[in-house]
Amino acid sequence: MTEVGYMQTALALARKGWGFTSPNPMVGAVVVKDGAFVGKGWHEKVGGPHAEVNAIDDAGGRARGADLYVTLEPCNHTGRTPPCTEKILAAGIRRVFVAMEDPNPRVAGGGAEFLRARGVPVITGILEEEALRLNEIFVKYARTGRPFVILKCAATLDGRIATRTGDARWVTGEASRAHVHHLRHGMDGILVGIGTVLADDPSLTTRLADGRGLDPTRIILDSRLSIPEGAKVLTVASSAGAVIAAGEAAPEEKARRLSEKGATVIRLPEAGGGLDLGRLMARLGEMGITSVLVEGGSRVAASALKAGIADKIMFFFAPKILGGDDGIPICRGEGPARMDDCIPVKEMAVRRFGEDVLIEGYVDGGRTP
């Protein structure tokens, strides 16, 4: 197997950490000796041992004189766990191959330099693009302090997310909905507008087949604090909390009652006819929320695009045609007058989930890596 093949195995291991490592990145590592794997590991959960430690422990004494392949530059600082560089030196690793440097500008390159200064060669940049894409959430948050934002919708082929009566159950099939719950599991926050809460009373929780899914923080745009105090987003049994983004003029008494129920109320100025979503993202970043999944509705989707907060889109299209112009569109509100002013989407990819098609890509200028 080649160096690329070894790193591909490390990347596959890293993906097993999806949803369990935030705010840390997903990292995988393998220990290779005489052309064979002698140790494998990944960062399994936040606060737990890093991938390098797990891989070296898996290799045991066979790690001495072996090569280590890791998807992210080994850390050289003490956080919740000791520095991985010290573990690498103590294990007698011969060489270290790294996919990407740490994106945090305060520590980037420090781990590699530490090892090189002590006689351990470090080779970087193997499958770097794949590693950056895998940890695009971590990369943006480390560089900007703001969450990575995915705008998701489910629509008919003619671009409607619900009928004129608001019926949207179900636009897409089971396979697409299962993938969305897998997506929720890996995101720190999920955002909807008050219109969605009033119309559907959703729980906004994660429901995976194995029951291991983690719930994202529920974020509601509600400028006037019109949310019912018995809404599921406020009362559902969940380890994740709720954040209500309200306007500066929203009633103080209602805000107090919501806070007493455990919700966090954020006051925001208005911008462009709605709440200032850029300011909201800054506040969420300060709260340690590294990623947000925007799920609806159509005015929220339009606002997210116009505010420039979306980094990535994930549009699921079902093989259905509503056949009228009175259903609810993906985006609602005034758009540009000219096609030249449309929002470009780049690096597009297409996947199938059952009979549905997922189109995903990066909003032009939104992808940090």
C-alpha atoms as a printed R data frame, in Angstrom:
    type eleno elety resid chain resno       x      y       z
1   ATOM     1    CA   MET     A     1   0.000  0.000   0.000
2   ATOM     2    CA   THR     A     2   1.173  3.539  -0.757
3   ATOM     3    CA   GLU     A     3   1.394  6.562   1.531
4   ATOM     4    CA   VAL     A     4  -1.901  7.747   0.048
5   ATOM     5    CA   GLY     A     5  -3.518  4.410   0.855
6   ATOM     6    CA   TYR     A     6  -2.386  4.548   4.469
7   ATOM     7    CA   MET     A     7  -3.769  8.085   4.797
8   ATOM     8    CA   GLN     A     8  -7.062  7.028   3.208
9   ATOM     9    CA   THR     A     9  -7.414  4.439   5.960
10  ATOM    10    CA   ALA     A    10  -6.713  7.111   8.577
11  ATOM    11    CA   LEU     A    11  -9.376  9.383   7.043
12  ATOM    12    CA   ALA     A    12 -11.912  6.543   7.087
13  ATOM    13    CA   LEU     A    13 -11.191  6.033  10.784
14  ATOM    14    CA   ALA     A    14 -11.563  9.759  11.444
15  ATOM    15    CA   ARG     A    15 -15.109  9.760  10.022
16  ATOM    16    CA   LYS     A    16 -16.185  7.427  12.830
17  ATOM    17    CA   GLY     A    17 -15.969 10.409  15.166
18  ATOM    18    CA   TRP     A    18 -18.786 12.318  13.389
19  ATOM    19    CA   GLY     A    19 -21.000 13.916  16.011
20  ATOM    20    CA   PHE     A    20 -18.966 12.861  19.024
21  ATOM    21    CA   THR     A    21 -15.890 15.118  18.944
22  ATOM    22    CA   SER     A    22 -17.183 18.714  18.751
23  ATOM    23    CA   PRO     A    23 -15.669 21.221  19.326
24  ATOM    24    CA   ASN     A    24 -12.628 19.091  18.505
25  ATOM    25    CA   PRO     A    25 -11.942 17.839  14.970
26  ATOM    26    CA   MET     A    26 -12.417 14.321  13.656
27  ATOM    27    CA   VAL     A    27  -8.988 12.693  13.494
28  ATOM    28    CA   GLY     A    28  -7.803  9.244  12.482
29  ATOM    29    CA   ALA     A    29  -4.363  7.631  12.752
30  ATOM    30    CA   VAL     A    30  -2.617  4.430  11.760
31  ATOM    31    CA   VAL     A    31   0.752  2.983  12.753
32  ATOM    32    CA   VAL     A    32   2.540  1.196   9.897
33  ATOM    33    CA   LYS     A    33   5.599 -1.073  10.164
34  ATOM    34    CA   ASP     A    34   7.197 -3.105   7.391
35  ATOM    35    CA   GLY     A    35   4.257 -2.294   5.116
36  ATOM    36    CA   ALA     A    36   1.595 -3.578   7.525
37  ATOM    37    CA   PHE     A    37  -0.853 -1.908   9.898
38  ATOM    38    CA   VAL     A    38   0.162 -2.537  13.489
39  ATOM    39    CA   GLY     A    39  -2.095  0.045  15.147
40  ATOM    40    CA   LYS     A    40  -5.263  1.968  14.351
41  ATOM    41    CA   GLY     A    41  -7.241  4.616  16.236
42  ATOM    42    CA   TRP     A    42  -9.428  7.665  16.004
43  ATOM    43    CA   HIS     A    43 -10.603 10.457  18.260
44  ATOM    44    CA   GLU     A    44 -13.709  8.778  19.625
45  ATOM    45    CA   LYS     A    45 -15.214 11.506  21.786
46  ATOM    46    CA   VAL     A    46 -14.478 14.972  23.099
47  ATOM    47    CA   GLY     A    47 -12.320 14.788  26.214
48  ATOM    48    CA   GLY     A    48 -11.075 11.325  25.296
49  ATOM    49    CA   PRO     A    49  -7.645 10.288  24.000
50  ATOM    50    CA   HIS     A    50  -6.639 11.673  20.623
51  ATOM    51    CA   ALA     A    51  -6.301  9.487  17.547
52  ATOM    52    CA   GLU     A    52  -2.496  9.236  17.776
53  ATOM    53    CA   VAL     A    53  -2.699  7.987  21.353
54  ATOM    54    CA   ASN     A    54  -5.289  5.349  20.501
55  ATOM    55    CA   ALA     A    55  -3.328  4.151  17.473
56  ATOM    56    CA   ILE     A    56  -0.024  3.973  19.353
57  ATOM    57    CA   ASP     A    57  -1.659  2.180  22.289
58  ATOM    58    CA   ASP     A    58  -3.182 -0.267  19.809
59  ATOM    59    CA   ALA     A    59   0.281 -0.934  18.342
60  ATOM    60    CA   GLY     A    60   1.951 -1.346  21.715
61  ATOM    61    CA   GLY     A    61   5.655 -2.222  21.457
62  ATOM    62    CA   ARG     A    62   5.359 -2.575  17.682
63  ATOM    63    CA   ALA     A    63   5.159  1.233  17.425
64  ATOM    64    CA   ARG     A    64   8.932  1.567  17.983
65  ATOM    65    CA   GLY     A    65  10.574  2.233  14.635
66  ATOM    66    CA   ALA     A    66   7.211  2.443  12.851
67  ATOM    67    CA   ASP     A    67   5.596  5.233  10.831
68  ATOM    68    CA   LEU     A    68   2.562  7.158  12.026
69  ATOM    69    CA   TYR     A    69  -0.042  8.478   9.582
70  ATOM    70    CA   VAL     A    70  -2.431 11.028  11.081
71  ATOM    71    CA   THR     A    71  -5.053 13.222   9.424
72  ATOM    72    CA   LEU     A    72  -4.277 16.336  11.509
73  ATOM    73    CA   GLU     A    73  -1.009 17.729  12.811
74  ATOM    74    CA   PRO     A    74  -0.312 16.271  16.285
75  ATOM    75    CA   CYS     A    75  -1.006 18.700  19.105
76  ATOM    76    CA   ASN     A    76   1.873 20.130  21.099
77  ATOM    77    CA   HIS     A    77  -0.119 21.701  23.919
78  ATOM    78    CA   THR     A    78  -1.917 20.455  27.000
79  ATOM    79    CA   GLY     A    79  -5.698 20.744  26.875
80  ATOM    80    CA   ARG     A    80  -8.089 18.131  28.145
81  ATOM    81    CA   THR     A    81  -5.372 15.592  27.291
82  ATOM    82    CA   PRO     A    82  -1.547 15.689  27.279
83  ATOM    83    CA   PRO     A    83   0.373 16.660  24.101
84  ATOM    84    CA   CYS     A    84   0.351 13.963  21.434
85  ATOM    85    CA   THR     A    85   3.886 14.928  20.417
86  ATOM    86    CA   GLU     A    86   5.197 13.594  23.738
87  ATOM    87    CA   LYS     A    87   3.380 10.297  23.168
88  ATOM    88    CA   ILE     A    88   4.918 10.011  19.702
89  ATOM    89    CA   LEU     A    89   8.435 10.574  21.026
90  ATOM    90    CA   ALA     A    90   8.000  8.145  23.922
91  ATOM    91    CA   ALA     A    91   6.686  5.439  21.579
92  ATOM    92    CA   GLY     A    92   9.766  5.649  19.348
93  ATOM    93    CA   ILE     A    93   7.856  6.514  16.173
94  ATOM    94    CA   ARG     A    94  10.320  6.787  13.256
95  ATOM    95    CA   ARG     A    95   8.442  9.169  10.931
96  ATOM    96    CA   VAL     A    96   5.146 11.057  10.987
97  ATOM    97    CA   PHE     A    97   2.973 11.665   7.920
98  ATOM    98    CA   VAL     A    98   0.331 14.397   8.266
99  ATOM    99    CA   ALA     A    99  -2.598 15.256   6.009
100 ATOM   100    CA   MET     A   100  -3.171 18.852   7.185
101 ATOM   101    CA   GLU     A   101  -1.678 21.360   9.603
102 ATOM   102    CA   ASP     A   102  -3.705 22.572  12.562
103 ATOM   103    CA   PRO     A   103  -5.907 25.405  11.196
104 ATOM   104    CA   ASN     A   104  -5.714 27.394  14.409
105 ATOM   105    CA   PRO     A   105  -3.282 30.200  13.521
106 ATOM   106    CA   ARG     A   106  -1.992 30.292  17.099
107 ATOM   107    CA   VAL     A   107  -0.709 26.703  17.024
108 ATOM   108    CA   ALA     A   108  -0.360 25.822  13.313
109 ATOM   109    CA   GLY     A   109   2.929 24.088  12.627
110 ATOM   110    CA   GLY     A   110   3.917 23.867  16.266
111 ATOM   111    CA   GLY     A   111   3.520 20.116  16.584
112 ATOM   112    CA   ALA     A   112   5.460 19.400  13.403
113 ATOM   113    CA   GLU     A   113   8.259 21.779  14.373
114 ATOM   114    CA   PHE     A   114   8.517 20.224  17.834
115 ATOM   115    CA   LEU     A   115   8.947 16.730  16.391
116 ATOM   116    CA   ARG     A   116  11.407 17.814  13.694
117 ATOM   117    CA   ALA     A   117  13.542 19.589  16.285
118 ATOM   118    CA   ARG     A   118  13.841 16.265  18.091
119 ATOM   119    CA   GLY     A   119  14.851 14.251  15.060
120 ATOM   120    CA   VAL     A   120  11.495 12.904  13.895
121 ATOM   121    CA   PRO     A   121  10.838 13.706  10.208
122 ATOM   122    CA   VAL     A   122   7.334 15.071   9.547
123 ATOM   123    CA   ILE     A   123   5.898 14.916   6.024
124 ATOM   124    CA   THR     A   124   2.782 17.037   5.499
125 ATOM   125    CA   GLY     A   125   0.148 17.541   2.798
126 ATOM   126    CA   ILE     A   126  -0.838 13.937   2.015
127 ATOM   127    CA   LEU     A   127  -4.525 14.076   0.991
128 ATOM   128    CA   GLU     A   128  -4.684 17.565   2.461
129 ATOM   129    CA   GLU     A   129  -7.779 18.577   0.480
130 ATOM   130    CA   GLU     A   130  -9.708 15.530   1.688
131 ATOM   131    CA   ALA     A   131  -8.692 16.241   5.275
132 ATOM   132    CA   LEU     A   132  -9.760 19.880   5.012
133 ATOM   133    CA   ARG     A   133 -13.151 18.897   3.622
134 ATOM   134    CA   LEU     A   134 -13.646 16.284   6.345
135 ATOM   135    CA   ASN     A   135 -13.077 18.899   9.040
136 ATOM   136    CA   GLU     A   136 -14.554 21.947   7.287
137 ATOM   137    CA   ILE     A   137 -16.579 22.724  10.415
138 ATOM   138    CA   PHE     A   138 -13.520 22.711  12.663
139 ATOM   139    CA   VAL     A   139 -11.454 24.655  10.137
140 ATOM   140    CA   LYS     A   140 -13.907 27.544   9.833
141 ATOM   141    CA   TYR     A   141 -14.516 27.789  13.563
142 ATOM   142    CA   ALA     A   142 -10.779 27.673  14.350
143 ATOM   143    CA   ARG     A   143 -10.042 30.437  11.853
144 ATOM   144    CA   THR     A   144 -13.023 32.735  12.390
145 ATOM   145    CA   GLY     A   145 -14.703 31.875  15.693
146 ATOM   146    CA   ARG     A   146 -18.011 31.539  13.834
147 ATOM   147    CA   PRO     A   147 -20.022 28.391  13.124
148 ATOM   148    CA   PHE     A   148 -19.985 26.579   9.800
149 ATOM   149    CA   VAL     A   149 -23.509 26.897   8.373
150 ATOM   150    CA   ILE     A   150 -25.307 24.353   6.197
151 ATOM   151    CA   LEU     A   151 -28.586 25.360   4.539
152 ATOM   152    CA   LYS     A   152 -30.739 22.277   4.006
153 ATOM   153    CA   CYS     A   153 -34.107 21.854   2.338
154 ATOM   154    CA   ALA     A   154 -36.361 19.125   0.952
155 ATOM   155    CA   ALA     A   155 -38.299 20.036  -2.187
156 ATOM   156    CA   THR     A   156 -40.273 18.749  -5.128
157 ATOM   157    CA   LEU     A   157 -38.733 18.878  -8.587
158 ATOM   158    CA   ASP     A   158 -40.540 22.158  -9.200
159 ATOM   159    CA   GLY     A   159 -38.955 23.706  -6.118
160 ATOM   160    CA   ARG     A   160 -41.714 23.574  -3.504
161 ATOM   161    CA   ILE     A   161 -41.118 22.597   0.122
162 ATOM   162    CA   ALA     A   162 -44.827 22.368   0.989
163 ATOM   163    CA   THR     A   163 -48.271 22.670  -0.563
164 ATOM   164    CA   ARG     A   164 -50.386 25.827  -0.338
165 ATOM   165    CA   THR     A   165 -51.897 24.445   2.895
166 ATOM   166    CA   GLY     A   166 -48.443 24.015   4.418
167 ATOM   167    CA   ASP     A   167 -48.472 20.213   4.128
168 ATOM   168    CA   ALA     A   168 -44.868 18.974   3.896
169 ATOM   169    CA   ARG     A   169 -45.157 15.449   5.288
170 ATOM   170    CA   TRP     A   170 -43.338 13.949   3.635
171 ATOM   171    CA   VAL     A   171 -41.634 15.592   0.662
172 ATOM   172    CA   THR     A   172 -38.699 13.188   0.573
173 ATOM   173    CA   GLY     A   173 -38.395  9.484   1.367
174 ATOM   174    CA   GLU     A   174 -37.120  7.547   4.355
175 ATOM   175    CA   ALA     A   175 -33.525  7.299   3.143
176 ATOM   176    CA   SER     A   176 -33.216 11.087   2.821
177 ATOM   177    CA   ARG     A   177 -34.814 11.681   6.202
178 ATOM   178    CA   ALA     A   178 -32.468  9.161   7.824
179 ATOM   179    CA   HIS     A   179 -29.496 11.009   6.346
180 ATOM   180    CA   VAL     A   180 -30.807 14.309   7.701
181 ATOM   181    CA   HIS     A   181 -30.897 12.822  11.194
182 ATOM   182    CA   HIS     A   182 -27.315 11.630  10.709
183 ATOM   183    CA   LEU     A   183 -26.522 15.221   9.718
184 ATOM   184    CA   ARG     A   184 -28.280 16.610  12.800
185 ATOM   185    CA   HIS     A   185 -26.228 14.269  14.965
186 ATOM   186    CA   GLY     A   186 -23.025 15.899  13.726
187 ATOM   187    CA   MET     A   187 -24.148 19.534  14.017
188 ATOM   188    CA   ASP     A   188 -23.983 21.655  17.154
189 ATOM   189    CA   GLY     A   189 -27.115 23.654  16.364
190 ATOM   190    CA   ILE     A   190 -30.281 23.460  14.266
191 ATOM   191    CA   LEU     A   191 -32.067 26.657  13.253
192 ATOM   192    CA   VAL     A   192 -35.658 27.332  12.172
193 ATOM   193    CA   GLY     A   193 -37.965 30.320  12.108
194 ATOM   194    CA   ILE     A   194 -40.934 30.867  14.394
195 ATOM   195    CA   GLY     A   195 -43.224 30.134  11.436
196 ATOM   196    CA   THR     A   196 -42.023 26.537  11.357
197 ATOM   197    CA   VAL     A   197 -42.557 26.184  15.110
198 ATOM   198    CA   LEU     A   198 -46.099 27.580  14.936
199 ATOM   199    CA   ALA     A   199 -47.040 25.475  11.898
200 ATOM   200    CA   ASP     A   200 -45.425 22.126  12.755
201 ATOM   201    CA   ASP     A   201 -44.423 22.209  16.454
202 ATOM   202    CA   PRO     A   202 -41.256 20.185  15.678
203 ATOM   203    CA   SER     A   203 -38.970 18.630  18.282
204 ATOM   204    CA   LEU     A   204 -35.801 19.250  16.227
205 ATOM   205    CA   THR     A   205 -34.105 16.261  17.830
206 ATOM   206    CA   THR     A   206 -31.937 13.511  16.354
207 ATOM   207    CA   ARG     A   207 -33.473 10.113  15.749
208 ATOM   208    CA   LEU     A   208 -31.025  7.477  14.551
209 ATOM   209    CA   ALA     A   209 -31.813  3.795  14.135
210 ATOM   210    CA   ASP     A   210 -29.286  2.763  16.798
211 ATOM   211    CA   GLY     A   211 -30.506  5.414  19.242
212 ATOM   212    CA   ARG     A   212 -27.004  6.866  19.750
213 ATOM   213    CA   GLY     A   213 -27.630 10.194  18.083
214 ATOM   214    CA   LEU     A   214 -26.870 13.450  19.873
215 ATOM   215    CA   ASP     A   215 -29.355 16.334  19.716
216 ATOM   216    CA   PRO     A   216 -28.247 19.733  18.406
217 ATOM   217    CA   THR     A   217 -29.022 22.942  20.254
218 ATOM   218    CA   ARG     A   218 -32.412 24.169  19.020
219 ATOM   219    CA   ILE     A   219 -32.196 27.752  17.698
220 ATOM   220    CA   ILE     A   220 -35.424 29.646  16.944
221 ATOM   221    CA   LEU     A   221 -35.666 32.976  15.133
222 ATOM   222    CA   ASP     A   222 -38.530 34.736  16.922
223 ATOM   223    CA   SER     A   223 -38.245 38.514  16.763
224 ATOM   224    CA   ARG     A   224 -41.415 39.176  18.807
225 ATOM   225    CA   LEU     A   225 -41.161 36.165  21.165
226 ATOM   226    CA   SER     A   226 -44.444 34.722  19.976
227 ATOM   227    CA   ILE     A   227 -43.358 31.132  20.656
228 ATOM   228    CA   PRO     A   228 -45.853 29.131  22.780
229 ATOM   229    CA   GLU     A   229 -44.343 28.258  26.131
230 ATOM   230    CA   GLY     A   230 -45.474 24.667  25.652
231 ATOM   231    CA   ALA     A   231 -43.760 24.255  22.251
232 ATOM   232    CA   LYS     A   232 -41.845 21.000  21.844
233 ATOM   233    CA   VAL     A   233 -38.580 22.833  21.164
234 ATOM   234    CA   LEU     A   234 -38.838 24.145  24.745
235 ATOM   235    CA   THR     A   235 -40.251 21.084  26.501
236 ATOM   236    CA   VAL     A   236 -38.782 18.033  24.722
237 ATOM   237    CA   ALA     A   237 -36.641 15.754  26.883
238 ATOM   238    CA   SER     A   238 -33.129 16.394  25.584
239 ATOM   239    CA   SER     A   239 -29.627 17.040  26.851
240 ATOM   240    CA   ALA     A   240 -29.388 19.911  24.349
241 ATOM   241    CA   GLY     A   241 -30.833 23.306  25.138
242 ATOM   242    CA   ALA     A   242 -32.853 25.888  23.237
243 ATOM   243    CA   VAL     A   243 -31.784 29.347  22.082
244 ATOM   244    CA   ILE     A   244 -34.397 31.943  21.157
245 ATOM   245    CA   ALA     A   245 -33.157 34.809  19.000
246 ATOM   246    CA   ALA     A   246 -35.423 37.778  19.694
247 ATOM   247    CA   GLY     A   247 -35.621 41.386  18.608
248 ATOM   248    CA   GLU     A   248 -34.508 44.145  20.936
249 ATOM   249    CA   ALA     A   249 -38.134 45.253  21.406
250 ATOM   250    CA   ALA     A   250 -39.509 41.799  22.301
251 ATOM   251    CA   PRO     A   251 -41.434 41.744  25.618
252 ATOM   252    CA   GLU     A   252 -39.165 41.443  28.639
253 ATOM   253    CA   GLU     A   253 -41.698 39.482  30.707
254 ATOM   254    CA   LYS     A   254 -41.966 36.763  28.041
255 ATOM   255    CA   ALA     A   255 -38.180 36.606  27.811
256 ATOM   256    CA   ARG     A   256 -37.978 36.132  31.574
257 ATOM   257    CA   ARG     A   257 -40.471 33.273  31.535
258 ATOM   258    CA   LEU     A   258 -38.650 31.543  28.686
259 ATOM   259    CA   SER     A   259 -35.371 31.885  30.562
260 ATOM   260    CA   GLU     A   260 -36.974 30.339  33.644
261 ATOM   261    CA   LYS     A   261 -37.944 27.362  31.483
262 ATOM   262    CA   GLY     A   262 -34.273 26.897  30.583
263 ATOM   263    CA   ALA     A   263 -34.121 28.637  27.212
264 ATOM   264    CA   THR     A   264 -31.372 31.111  26.383
265 ATOM   265    CA   VAL     A   265 -32.807 34.344  24.963
266 ATOM   266    CA   ILE     A   266 -30.509 36.385  22.727
267 ATOM   267    CA   ARG     A   267 -31.416 39.953  21.852
268 ATOM   268    CA   LEU     A   268 -30.483 41.031  18.329
269 ATOM   269    CA   PRO     A   269 -30.876 44.167  16.234
270 ATOM   270    CA   GLU     A   270 -32.877 43.921  13.044
271 ATOM   271    CA   ALA     A   271 -31.316 44.058   9.594
272 ATOM   272    CA   GLY     A   272 -32.980 43.868   6.174
273 ATOM   273    CA   GLY     A   273 -36.440 43.352   7.612
274 ATOM   274    CA   GLY     A   274 -35.396 40.548   9.951
275 ATOM   275    CA   LEU     A   275 -32.979 39.727  12.734
276 ATOM   276    CA   ASP     A   276 -29.293 40.357  12.135
277 ATOM   277    CA   LEU     A   277 -28.125 36.823  11.315
278 ATOM   278    CA   GLY     A   278 -24.471 37.828  11.100
279 ATOM   279    CA   ARG     A   279 -24.623 39.076  14.680
280 ATOM   280    CA   LEU     A   280 -26.417 35.857  15.665
281 ATOM   281    CA   MET     A   281 -23.629 33.720  14.208
282 ATOM   282    CA   ALA     A   282 -21.059 35.735  16.157
283 ATOM   283    CA   ARG     A   283 -23.003 35.186  19.380
284 ATOM   284    CA   LEU     A   284 -23.423 31.468  18.721
285 ATOM   285    CA   GLY     A   285 -19.694 31.185  18.086
286 ATOM   286    CA   GLU     A   286 -19.018 32.839  21.426
287 ATOM   287    CA   MET     A   287 -21.261 30.193  22.996
288 ATOM   288    CA   GLY     A   288 -19.064 27.434  21.544
289 ATOM   289    CA   ILE     A   289 -21.482 26.391  18.809
290 ATOM   290    CA   THR     A   290 -19.221 25.411  15.907
291 ATOM   291    CA   SER     A   291 -21.858 24.421  13.340
292 ATOM   292    CA   VAL     A   292 -25.469 25.251  12.493
293 ATOM   293    CA   LEU     A   293 -27.937 23.400  10.280
294 ATOM   294    CA   VAL     A   294 -30.548 25.784   8.862
295 ATOM   295    CA   GLU     A   295 -33.717 23.770   8.233
296 ATOM   296    CA   GLY     A   296 -36.463 26.263   7.527
297 ATOM   297    CA   GLY     A   297 -38.694 27.760   6.463
298 ATOM   298    CA   SER     A   298 -38.558 29.541   3.146
299 ATOM   299    CA   ARG     A   299 -38.106 33.056   4.541
300 ATOM   300    CA   VAL     A   300 -35.343 31.852   6.826
301 ATOM   301    CA   ALA     A   301 -33.610 30.147   3.879
302 ATOM   302    CA   ALA     A   302 -33.772 33.367   1.865
303 ATOM   303    CA   SER     A   303 -32.537 35.417   4.814
304 ATOM   304    CA   ALA     A   304 -29.604 33.069   5.410
305 ATOM   305    CA   LEU     A   305 -28.508 33.413   1.788
306 ATOM   306    CA   LYS     A   306 -28.963 37.175   1.676
307 ATOM   307    CA   ALA     A   307 -27.088 37.631   4.948
308 ATOM   308    CA   GLY     A   308 -24.184 35.597   3.575
309 ATOM   309    CA   ILE     A   309 -24.032 33.234   6.546
310 ATOM   310    CA   ALA     A   310 -24.439 29.980   4.570
311 ATOM   311    CA   ASP     A   311 -21.250 28.091   3.774
312 ATOM   312    CA   LYS     A   312 -22.838 25.048   2.178
313 ATOM   313    CA   ILE     A   313 -26.186 24.017   0.719
314 ATOM   314    CA   MET     A   314 -27.786 20.575   0.832
315 ATOM   315    CA   PHE     A   315 -30.944 20.468  -1.296
316 ATOM   316    CA   PHE     A   316 -32.884 17.200  -1.413
317 ATOM   317    CA   PHE     A   317 -35.203 16.833  -4.406
318 ATOM   318    CA   ALA     A   318 -37.933 14.214  -4.490
319 ATOM   319    CA   PRO     A   319 -39.292 12.730  -7.750
320 ATOM   320    CA   LYS     A   320 -42.527 14.681  -7.355
321 ATOM   321    CA   ILE     A   321 -44.063 17.642  -9.161
322 ATOM   322    CA   LEU     A   322 -46.550 19.814  -7.311
323 ATOM   323    CA   GLY     A   323 -47.746 21.210 -10.624
324 ATOM   324    CA   GLY     A   324 -48.902 24.617  -9.426
325 ATOM   325    CA   ASP     A   325 -47.501 27.988  -8.480
326 ATOM   326    CA   ASP     A   326 -49.231 28.278  -5.107
327 ATOM   327    CA   GLY     A   327 -47.023 25.968  -3.044
328 ATOM   328    CA   ILE     A   328 -44.339 27.224  -0.661
329 ATOM   329    CA   PRO     A   329 -41.030 27.819  -2.497
330 ATOM   330    CA   ILE     A   330 -37.553 27.017  -1.209
331 ATOM   331    CA   CYS     A   331 -36.907 30.737  -0.762
332 ATOM   332    CA   ARG     A   332 -39.575 33.366  -0.258
333 ATOM   333    CA   GLY     A   333 -39.228 37.108  -0.732
334 ATOM   334    CA   GLU     A   334 -37.740 39.417  -3.307
335 ATOM   335    CA   GLY     A   335 -34.840 38.072  -5.326
336 ATOM   336    CA   PRO     A   336 -32.427 39.738  -7.739
337 ATOM   337    CA   ALA     A   337 -33.608 41.398 -10.937
338 ATOM   338    CA   ARG     A   338 -30.834 39.858 -13.066
339 ATOM   339    CA   MET     A   339 -29.476 36.340 -13.446
340 ATOM   340    CA   ASP     A   340 -25.974 37.757 -13.148
341 ATOM   341    CA   ASP     A   341 -26.815 38.597  -9.532
342 ATOM   342    CA   CYS     A   342 -27.684 35.033  -8.518
343 ATOM   343    CA   ILE     A   343 -25.701 33.433  -5.704
344 ATOM   344    CA   PRO     A   344 -23.148 31.026  -7.255
345 ATOM   345    CA   VAL     A   345 -22.758 27.511  -5.883
346 ATOM   346    CA   LYS     A   346 -19.434 25.774  -6.462
347 ATOM   347    CA   GLU     A   347 -17.855 22.324  -6.040
348 ATOM   348    CA   MET     A   348 -21.245 20.735  -6.555
349 ATOM   349    CA   ALA     A   349 -21.831 17.057  -5.934
350 ATOM   350    CA   VAL     A   350 -24.882 14.849  -6.528
351 ATOM   351    CA   ARG     A   351 -25.878 11.828  -4.460
352 ATOM   352    CA   ARG     A   352 -28.867  9.505  -4.413
353 ATOM   353    CA   PHE     A   353 -30.880  8.540  -1.334
354 ATOM   354    CA   GLY     A   354 -33.483  6.040  -2.424
355 ATOM   355    CA   GLU     A   355 -35.464  7.789  -5.144
356 ATOM   356    CA   ASP     A   356 -34.381 11.246  -3.999
357 ATOM   357    CA   VAL     A   357 -31.454 13.305  -5.284
358 ATOM   358    CA   LEU     A   358 -29.227 15.407  -3.033
359 ATOM   359    CA   ILE     A   359 -27.437 18.371  -4.570
360 ATOM   360    CA   GLU     A   360 -24.782 19.848  -2.326
361 ATOM   361    CA   GLY     A   361 -22.192 22.516  -2.867
362 ATOM   362    CA   TYR     A   362 -20.484 25.539  -1.388
363 ATOM   363    CA   VAL     A   363 -21.927 29.004  -1.561
364 ATOM   364    CA   ASP     A   364 -19.467 31.183  -3.435
365 ATOM   365    CA   GLY     A   365 -17.149 32.785  -0.929
366 ATOM   366    CA   GLY     A   366 -18.534 30.715   1.936
367 ATOM   367    CA   ARG     A   367 -16.071 27.873   2.074
368 ATOM   368    CA   THR     A   368 -13.261 28.698   4.471
369 ATOM   369    CA   PRO     A   369 -10.831 25.835   3.645
